[in-house]
Coordinates of C-alpha atoms in Angstrom, one line a residue:
X14 CA -8.0 -18.3 -0.3
X15 CA -5.7 -15.8 -2.1
X16 CA -2.8 -14.1 -0.4
X17 CA -2.7 -10.5 0.8
X18 CA 0.1 -8.1 1.8
X19 CA -0.4 -4.6 3.2
X20 CA 1.8 -1.6 2.8
X21 CA 1.5 1.0 5.5
X22 CA 3.5 4.2 6.0
X23 CA 4.9 6.1 8.9
X24 CA 3.4 9.3 7.4
X25 CA 1.4 10.6 4.5
X26 CA 3.5 10.5 1.3
X27 CA 5.9 8.0 2.7
X28 CA 5.9 6.1 -0.6
X29 CA 3.1 3.6 -0.1
X30 CA 1.6 4.1 -3.5
X31 CA 4.8 3.7 -5.6
X32 CA 6.0 0.8 -3.5
X33 CA 2.7 -1.0 -4.0
X34 CA 2.8 -0.2 -7.7
X35 CA 6.3 -1.7 -7.9
X36 CA 5.1 -4.9 -6.1
X37 CA 2.2 -5.1 -8.5
X38 CA 4.5 -4.9 -11.5
X39 CA 7.0 -7.4 -10.0
X40 CA 4.2 -9.9 -9.3
X41 CA 2.8 -9.5 -12.9
X42 CA 6.3 -10.0 -14.4
X43 CA 6.6 -13.2 -12.4
X44 CA 3.3 -14.5 -13.8
X45 CA 1.0 -13.9 -10.8
X46 CA -2.5 -12.5 -11.1
X47 CA -2.3 -9.5 -8.7
X48 CA -4.6 -6.6 -8.0
X49 CA -4.2 -3.4 -5.9
X50 CA -6.6 -2.3 -3.1
X51 CA -7.0 0.6 -0.8
X52 CA -10.0 0.5 1.5
X53 CA -10.3 4.3 1.9
X54 CA -8.6 7.2 0.3
X55 CA -8.8 10.8 1.4
X56 CA -8.3 13.6 -1.1
X57 CA -6.4 13.1 -4.3
X58 CA -7.5 12.8 -7.9
X59 CA -9.9 10.3 -9.3
X60 CA -10.1 8.6 -12.7
X61 CA -13.5 8.0 -14.4
X62 CA -14.2 4.4 -15.3
X63 CA -17.4 2.9 -16.9
X64 CA -18.6 1.8 -13.4
X65 CA -17.7 5.1 -11.7
X66 CA -14.6 6.9 -10.3
X67 CA -11.5 5.3 -9.0
X68 CA -8.7 6.9 -7.1
X69 CA -5.7 7.7 -9.2
X70 CA -3.3 5.7 -7.0
X71 CA -5.2 2.4 -7.5
X72 CA -5.7 3.1 -11.2
X73 CA -1.9 3.4 -11.6
X74 CA -1.3 0.4 -9.5
X75 CA -3.7 -1.7 -11.7
X76 CA -2.0 -0.3 -14.8
X77 CA 1.4 -1.5 -13.3
X78 CA -0.1 -4.9 -12.6
X79 CA -1.5 -5.2 -16.1
X80 CA -5.1 -5.7 -14.9
X81 CA -8.3 -3.8 -15.6
X82 CA -9.0 -1.2 -13.0
X83 CA -12.4 -1.6 -11.2
X84 CA -14.1 0.4 -8.5
X85 CA -13.8 -2.4 -6.0
X86 CA -10.1 -1.6 -5.8
X87 CA -11.0 1.6 -3.8
X88 CA -14.4 1.2 -2.2
X89 CA -14.4 4.4 -0.2
X90 CA -13.1 7.8 -1.2
X91 CA -13.4 10.9 1.0
X92 CA -12.9 14.3 -0.6
X93 CA -12.5 16.9 2.2
X94 CA -14.9 19.8 1.8
X95 CA -14.4 21.5 5.2
X96 CA -12.6 20.6 8.4
X97 CA -15.6 18.5 9.4
X98 CA -17.2 17.2 6.2
X99 CA -16.4 15.2 3.1
X100 CA -17.8 14.3 -0.2
X101 CA -18.2 10.5 0.0
X102 CA -17.8 8.2 -3.0
X103 CA -18.7 4.5 -2.5
X104 CA -17.4 2.1 -5.1
X105 CA -17.3 4.8 -7.7
X106 CA -20.7 6.4 -6.9
X107 CA -21.0 9.9 -5.5
X108 CA -23.0 9.8 -2.3
X109 CA -22.8 13.5 -1.6
X110 CA -21.7 15.4 1.5
X111 CA -21.3 13.7 4.9
X112 CA -20.1 15.1 8.1
X113 CA -17.1 13.5 9.9
X114 CA -19.3 12.6 12.8
X115 CA -21.9 10.8 10.6
X116 CA -19.1 9.0 8.7
X117 CA -17.6 7.7 11.9
X118 CA -21.0 6.7 13.2
X119 CA -21.5 4.6 10.1
X120 CA -18.0 3.1 10.2
X121 CA -19.2 -0.5 10.7
X122 CA -21.4 -0.3 7.6
X123 CA -18.5 1.3 5.6
X124 CA -16.2 -1.5 6.8
X125 CA -18.6 -4.2 5.6
X126 CA -18.5 -2.5 2.2
X127 CA -14.7 -2.6 2.3
X128 CA -14.6 -6.4 3.2
X129 CA -17.1 -7.1 0.5
X130 CA -15.0 -5.3 -2.1
X131 CA -11.9 -7.0 -1.0
X132 CA -13.5 -10.4 -1.1
X133 CA -14.5 -9.7 -4.7
X134 CA -10.9 -9.1 -5.6
X135 CA -9.7 -12.1 -3.7
X136 CA -12.1 -14.3 -5.7
X137 CA -10.6 -13.1 -8.9
X138 CA -6.9 -12.8 -8.2
X139 CA -4.1 -14.8 -6.6
X140 CA -2.7 -11.9 -4.7
X141 CA -3.9 -8.5 -3.5
X142 CA -1.5 -5.7 -2.6
X143 CA -3.2 -3.5 -0.1
X144 CA -2.2 0.2 0.5
X145 CA -3.0 1.8 3.7
X146 CA -3.9 5.5 4.1
X147 CA -1.8 8.2 5.7
X148 CA -0.4 6.6 8.8
X149 CA -1.7 3.9 11.3
X150 CA -1.2 6.1 14.4
X151 CA -2.9 9.4 13.5
X152 CA -4.5 9.4 16.9
X153 CA -6.5 12.6 16.2
X154 CA -8.0 11.1 13.0
X155 CA -10.1 8.0 14.0
X156 CA -11.3 7.6 10.4
X157 CA -7.8 6.4 9.5
X158 CA -8.2 3.3 11.6
X159 CA -10.4 1.7 9.0
X160 CA -8.0 1.5 6.1
X161 CA -5.0 0.7 8.2
X162 CA -4.9 -1.5 11.3
X163 CA -8.6 -2.3 11.6
X164 CA -8.4 -3.9 8.1
X165 CA -5.1 -5.5 8.8
X166 CA -6.4 -7.1 12.0
X167 CA -9.7 -8.3 10.4
X168 CA -7.9 -10.1 7.6
X169 CA -4.7 -11.0 9.4
X170 CA -2.6 -9.2 6.8
X171 CA 1.2 -9.1 7.0
X172 CA 2.2 -5.5 7.0
X173 CA 5.3 -3.8 5.6
X174 CA 6.0 -0.4 7.1
X175 CA 7.6 2.1 4.7
X176 CA 9.2 5.4 5.8
X177 CA 10.6 8.4 3.9
X178 CA 14.1 9.1 5.1
X179 CA 14.5 12.2 2.8
X180 CA 12.1 14.2 5.0
X181 CA 14.2 13.5 8.1
X182 CA 13.3 11.8 11.3
X183 CA 12.9 8.4 9.7
X184 CA 14.3 6.4 12.7
X185 CA 11.9 8.2 15.1
X186 CA 9.0 7.8 12.7
X187 CA 9.5 4.1 12.6
X188 CA 10.2 3.6 16.3
X189 CA 7.4 5.9 17.4
X190 CA 4.8 4.2 15.1
X191 CA 5.6 0.8 16.6
X192 CA 5.7 2.1 20.1
X193 CA 2.2 3.6 19.8
X194 CA 0.5 0.6 18.3
X195 CA -1.2 -2.0 20.6
X196 CA 0.8 -5.2 20.8
X197 CA -1.7 -7.2 18.7
X198 CA -1.3 -4.7 15.9
X199 CA 2.4 -4.3 16.3
X200 CA 2.8 -8.1 15.7
X201 CA 1.2 -7.7 12.3
X202 CA 4.1 -5.5 11.1
X203 CA 6.7 -7.8 9.7
X204 CA 9.4 -5.5 8.4
X205 CA 10.5 -2.0 7.5
X206 CA 11.4 -0.5 4.2
X207 CA 13.3 2.8 4.0
X208 CA 12.4 5.0 1.1
X209 CA 14.0 7.9 -0.8
X210 CA 17.5 7.5 0.5
X211 CA 20.3 9.7 -0.8
X212 CA 23.9 8.8 0.0
X213 CA 26.0 5.7 0.7
X214 CA 24.3 2.7 2.2
X215 CA 27.3 1.8 4.3
X216 CA 27.0 5.0 6.2
X217 CA 23.3 4.3 7.0
X218 CA 23.9 0.7 8.0
X219 CA 24.9 1.3 11.7
X220 CA 21.7 3.3 12.2
X221 CA 19.6 0.5 10.6
X222 CA 21.2 -2.1 12.9
X223 CA 20.4 0.0 15.9
X224 CA 16.8 0.5 14.7
X225 CA 16.4 -3.2 14.1
X226 CA 17.6 -3.9 17.6
X227 CA 15.3 -1.3 19.1
X228 CA 12.1 -2.4 17.3
X229 CA 12.9 -6.1 16.9
X230 CA 11.9 -6.0 13.3
X231 CA 14.1 -6.3 10.2
X232 CA 14.8 -3.6 7.7
X233 CA 14.4 -5.4 4.4
X234 CA 15.2 -2.6 2.0
X235 CA 16.6 0.8 1.3
X236 CA 15.1 2.4 -1.8
X237 CA 17.1 5.2 -3.4
X238 CA 15.5 8.6 -4.2
X239 CA 13.8 8.5 -7.5
X240 CA 12.1 11.3 -9.5
X241 CA 8.7 9.9 -10.5
X242 CA 6.9 12.9 -12.0
X243 CA 5.1 10.8 -14.8
X244 CA 3.1 9.0 -12.1
X245 CA 1.5 12.3 -11.0
X246 CA -1.2 11.9 -13.7
X247 CA -3.2 9.2 -15.4
X248 CA -3.4 10.9 -18.8
X249 CA -3.6 8.2 -21.5
X250 CA -1.1 10.3 -23.6
X251 CA 1.5 9.6 -20.9
X252 CA 1.0 5.9 -20.9
X253 CA 4.3 5.0 -22.4
X254 CA 6.2 7.3 -20.0
X255 CA 4.4 5.6 -17.1
X256 CA 5.4 2.3 -18.4
X257 CA 9.0 3.3 -18.3
X258 CA 8.5 4.4 -14.7
X259 CA 6.9 1.0 -13.8
X260 CA 9.9 -0.8 -15.2
X261 CA 12.3 1.5 -13.3
X262 CA 10.3 1.0 -10.1
X263 CA 10.3 -2.7 -10.4
X264 CA 14.0 -3.0 -11.1
X265 CA 14.9 -0.5 -8.3
X266 CA 12.9 -2.5 -5.8
X267 CA 14.3 -5.8 -7.1
X268 CA 17.8 -4.5 -6.6
X269 CA 17.2 -2.9 -3.2
X270 CA 14.6 -4.9 -1.3
X271 CA 14.7 -8.4 0.1
X272 CA 12.0 -9.9 -2.2
X273 CA 12.6 -13.4 -0.8
X274 CA 11.3 -12.2 2.5
X275 CA 8.2 -10.8 0.9
X276 CA 7.7 -14.0 -1.1
X277 CA 7.7 -16.0 2.2
X278 CA 5.1 -13.7 3.7
X279 CA 2.9 -14.2 0.7
X280 CA 3.3 -17.9 0.8
X281 CA 2.4 -18.0 4.5
X282 CA -0.6 -15.7 4.0
X283 CA -2.2 -17.7 1.3
X284 CA -3.9 -21.0 1.0
X285 CA -1.7 -23.8 -0.1
X286 CA -3.8 -24.5 -3.1
X287 CA -3.8 -20.9 -4.4
X288 CA -0.5 -19.4 -3.3
X289 CA 2.5 -20.0 -5.7
X290 CA 5.0 -22.5 -4.3
X291 CA 8.7 -23.1 -4.8
X292 CA 9.3 -24.7 -8.2
X293 CA 6.1 -23.5 -9.9
X294 CA 8.0 -21.1 -12.1
X295 CA 6.6 -18.0 -10.4
X296 CA 9.6 -16.3 -8.7
X297 CA 10.7 -12.6 -8.7
X298 CA 13.9 -12.9 -6.7

């Protein structure tokens, strides 16, 4: 069995997409066959592929990983139409309008499609980097359980929780997220990554130590603020600019995140025959 790792966030726009893209690039540079995945996206742009449409986020992550984007990387896409309805796309195919109530009623069928798509990727790649959607404790939005903790529990995925410190309230975001999760789900979260930090790390360190003590989870990285405008579009004409961003992202994460910790998670999550081992030449740290 191939290995998986999941990136969830304490809020929408916490940095899940770019962190997952950075991991995809680092894995590719180390010689691993890696693919991105997001069970369900809501809103955002899509890119047209021969098989159908794919969310822009997974398209860019596949580009960062150096693999061909396919619709299985994002089996469900919901484009909001009203407060209570979406346009539903399943594996790249437009299924038309669906009400929130009908979508929730069909959640088990949708989840089967998610697991089937993920299994397709796991049969082709050594590693799958899974991005969550919005946040795992949006209690008023039950549709967000599917791409977050429901999936993590079903596949026993180790979860990294990323939080945006630039918007303020990062410590409360992290502590509150963990406090609101049931114990079985809380155990799946292995570590925290702080994103978009401006300032001196030594001034932040006492707060991080207090947070670690409070949540009983390690903070394995603090990523500095980066301006990543070229990743806002999938225009082929901007490919080289995006390539520069992927290199920047990978190096920034390499320098600021404990990759040895992540590598241990991947090794534990995968089957011994498929997961890279010490000494096989595949190392990113």
